[in-house]
Amino acid sequence: MKLKELEKPAVQAWSPARQYPVYLATGTSAQQLDASFSTHATLEIFEVDFRDPSLDLKHKGILSVSSRFHKLIWGSFGSGLLENSGVIAGGGDNGMLTLYSVTHILSSGNEPLIAQKQKHTGAVRALDFNPFQGNLLASGASDSEIFIWDLNHLTVPMTPGSKTQNPPEDIKALSWNRQVQHILSSAHPSGKAVVWDLRKNEPIIKVSDHSRRMNCSGLAWNPDVATQLVLCSEDDQLPVIQLWDLRFASSPLKVLESHSRGILSMSWNEADAELLLSSAKDNQIFCWNLSSSEVVYRLPTQSSWCFDIQWCPQNPPVFSAVSFDGWISLYSVMGRSWEAQHMRQADKISSSFSKGQPLLPLQVPEQVAQASLIPPLKKPPKWMRRPAGVSFAFGGKLVTFGLPSTPVQPVPQPCPRPVFISQVITESEFLTRSAVLQEALGSGSLLNYCQNKIQQASLPCEKMLWQFLKVTLEHDSRLEFLRLLGYRREELQKKVDTCLKSDLKSQESPQLEVADLKSDRAHTPCSQASKHTAKEASASSAFFDELIPQNMTPWEIPTTEDTDGLLSQALLLGELRSAVELCMKEERFADAIILAQAGDAELLKWTQESYLAKRRTKTSSLLACVVKENWKDLVCACSLKNWREALALLLTYSGPEKFPELCDMLGTRMEQEGGRALASEARLCYVCSGSVERLVESWAKFQQASSPMALQELMEQVTVLSRSLELLQGSNKMSPGPATTHRLTQYASLLAAQGSLAIAMSFLPSDCIQPAVQQLRDRLFHAQGSTVLGQQPPAFPFPRVAVGAALHSKETSAYRMGLQPPRQVPAPSVRPRATAQPSLVMPFIPSHPSPSQGSWTQSTSDYRVPRPQATLPVHFVPGVQPEPQDAWKHAPASQGNLQRKKLPETFMPPAPITTPLMSLGPEPQQALLPKPPVSSASLPPPGAPRECSLQQLQPLAPEKMEKELPPEHRCVKDSFEALLQRCSLAATDLKTKRKLDEAAHRLECLYEKLCEGTLSPHVLAGLHEVARCVDAGSFEQGLAVHAQVVACSSFSEVSGFMPILKALLTIAHKLQG
């Protein structure tokens, strides 16, 4: 592909590899004349910016020179100094060698000319800088003259040795060896190549073809192998490239023969020694692979010869070509279509000719379009090959490959490249703890496991949680829960007895004083005188003692008109209700309760309620809960400071049916109102109720960035609680909820990533049908290899696609007759509604062809490849009904159990239909009847049954109302209805509420279309994705998906509901902010 171009009859030189930015120097060529036949000569420098899509080069500097150039070369001498860009050497006529400072040319400051030497005879056509010592410059001209210049001392050049050519010849090319710094080679028109050793100042070998017909025009050393070089022939009778190895100099190793005429120039790629460029008089530019001796890249035929080609030192796939027609072009061998350049050129021309309207598209002939395609290299170049590679595989495996330890021989031969597979473990403690948990599960020693966790716990809340989990494994768990909460019956009984004994002592002291008085009276003289009389009377009164109790004081029944009298009369008449009411009026509560017990249960209940309503003490609310057994009011109204007491009351009084629900309510309230401070205590409530799902959800709320160790701690708690439930309910294994399934899958994935495949397999839910779980189970099973031999493999997790299945014969025949086959909308698979991982939308593919697709559409199954998804924060807390003022922040998500299919991350809408569909079947005859005008909003979408008349619509209205929403689309309605409810609770201004009422009314149009199945597949896919974004609280993403769906849909199809859906999403986004 052509990257840049420059119209200038010049020779070229690339800046050194270390130079940045990339520059290209051009000097006026001595072999060419421009159209004006000007004799003026310049040296110019251009910046090559590959990021710029235009073909132009940026001009950076220009210098007028006295003579034209046969050869130009850019060396790195002095470029290590501050603000120094190297030296440009130019070879001209009459033996002229000129050196220029690049820095001064670019800055247009000081004199750029460094030196000008005229030691040679004839034109200087060969120049090369030593790659190891930048101050050494080799130059060659006529008469077999070769000079070595030291740029530090330019007075007297040195020669590599005496002239050995007889007769003397021109020096066509010079090249320093790329591996050995004292080796220099020269090429001559006679076909010879002389290799010089500067340490000995003599040639060490001469290479020549036996045919003596080669006219050497170029020479280059192998960048990697020090003893190999190539020669090219300019002779039209022998247009070949010869590869020589000096260790076997009797004949060339390879001869490349694809050019039809003489070769003018060649260049060896420094980054990949297998690639060699050549240009010839046949107007062809070839890129050779020297290993296979084939042409791996060729440019289209040029308009004229290219006499100089050079690889770019900084950018390996780029090369430049200078042609005799005065153009310098830059290409890339990576291969691309020229269509982009042609389009830019066409757009540039169209902008000049257009009058505010775009021109009609240009239809390019097919032959021209094919000719503009340039195939890439047949084999990846070395700079694109990875010398070493590493990749992670499933199960924590690391696959690596690299270069062999021993160097590869230059002779092509098979070289073993080992591939290593190793196990990577980054979480050793995580694996250890999971193994300990698995061992405890296998041996059944979970009690000891919990005891060890209690001893290892560092925080009091963690210790308390594990104590509760341990109690779940025991029999009398409620009493143990009470003891852990600090309430023991033995200690309470002791405290009560102590309190009662102290009250008895205080009551016994006045009785002792009365007894002392009686004893004192007994010792008086009067008592002594009557002692004998008392003894005599005791025997006679014994009979009466048996009939009348001693010390019995007679009592009277009040008959007055006061309260006591009225109370007596009510009792005499048996009016217990009136008596109790009198006692309650006089606040004689004890009398009232005693009398109520003598009545029926209704009277007792009324008395208790009246007492609790009038008597307000610190314990009256507690007494009310115990008497009425209204534990829900206790959970909802008690202070969270007394959460322990509330949980203790539930443990003591609530029945087994209501106990789990009440504990969950208490835990949820603690999370909502107590926040992070009571989050760990709330989990104790979930442990008591056995709610594994609630426990996981509570953990997830306060563990947004979950680490492997935190997840391991959660899985330990979940495993112990689940095992206790299995022991309590029998051997039936409970199915985990969506949140638990997600964490179990995440935990199994982490275990698999650490190489613990068997344990990961054991933690996956066995009865879960979610695609992600089934796919992970399938991968785990097959990744274990021989360890699972004999076991039943899991079901294949992907739907099998019948590729190329034809239409059903009945449908095909009906379609050909003009009847419309039943339109079937693909059913998106179900998904958990409480998920926090929304993914972007992808158009669904219908299972059967729709009428708009024509009879050529084949049956395609809906196949999706899962992609990793980013976890998003959950904005709605499920199962919570908040106060209106905080309704938005804590609004509950929809509680539907439908699921949606995970869709890819990028929504690629189908291309909009811009031409009429000519393959549709004939419309029914009713469609030809006159119809009343209707608004555009009520027009049916394309492909839907058309209305006949208003009279025909009226009897169909009841039937439409009876239609039921398909199960696969109920989740869409649930999401939008829940969003409407949350917005209504949070909205405060009247305008927003009116808009929400309008949305509720206009969304019915959407639900009707879903019932009728008249929406196109990509609109359905977009609606499902918008609903997913609504569930996750990502309204910005929902608006983006909405815009994409509208952009690629028919207006008549979506105009009835899409505008109001956008308004609803906008309101939700504002309320959320």
GROMACS .gro file of C-alpha atoms in nm, residues 84 87 93 139 197 207 270 315 353 421 429 452 549 561 672 677 721 808 827 902 917 952 961 963 985 994 1005 1070:
model
   28
   84ASN     CA    1   2.275   1.674   1.679
   87VAL     CA    2   2.564   1.383   0.900
   93ASP     CA    3   3.035   1.431  -1.029
  139SER     CA    4   3.339   0.597  -0.076
  197ASP     CA    5   3.991  -0.685   0.549
  207VAL     CA    6   3.349  -1.363  -0.564
  270GLU     CA    7   1.758  -0.526   0.878
  315ASN     CA    8   0.967   0.113   1.047
  353PHE     CA    9  -1.777   1.985  -0.770
  421ILE     CA   10   0.249  -2.586   3.046
  429GLU     CA   11  -0.397  -1.940   5.142
  452ASN     CA   12  -1.146  -2.380   6.506
  549PRO     CA   13  -6.250  -2.035  11.204
  561GLU     CA   14  -7.445   0.412   9.588
  672GLN     CA   15  -3.157  -0.069   5.619
  677ALA     CA   16  -2.273  -0.085   6.190
  721LEU     CA   17  -2.546  -2.318   5.713
  808HIS     CA   18  -4.073  -2.668   0.628
  827ALA     CA   19  -3.808  -1.608   2.283
  902LYS     CA   20  -2.692  -1.253   2.838
  917LEU     CA   21  -3.928  -0.514  -0.007
  952GLN     CA   22  -6.409  -0.446   1.189
  961MET     CA   23  -5.787  -0.752   2.569
  963LYS     CA   24  -5.466  -1.189   2.480
  985LEU     CA   25  -4.319   0.709   4.484
  994ARG     CA   26  -4.866   1.370   3.503
 1005CYS     CA   27  -4.942   0.015   2.325
 1070LYS     CA   28  -3.294   1.251   3.719
   0.00000   0.00000   0.00000
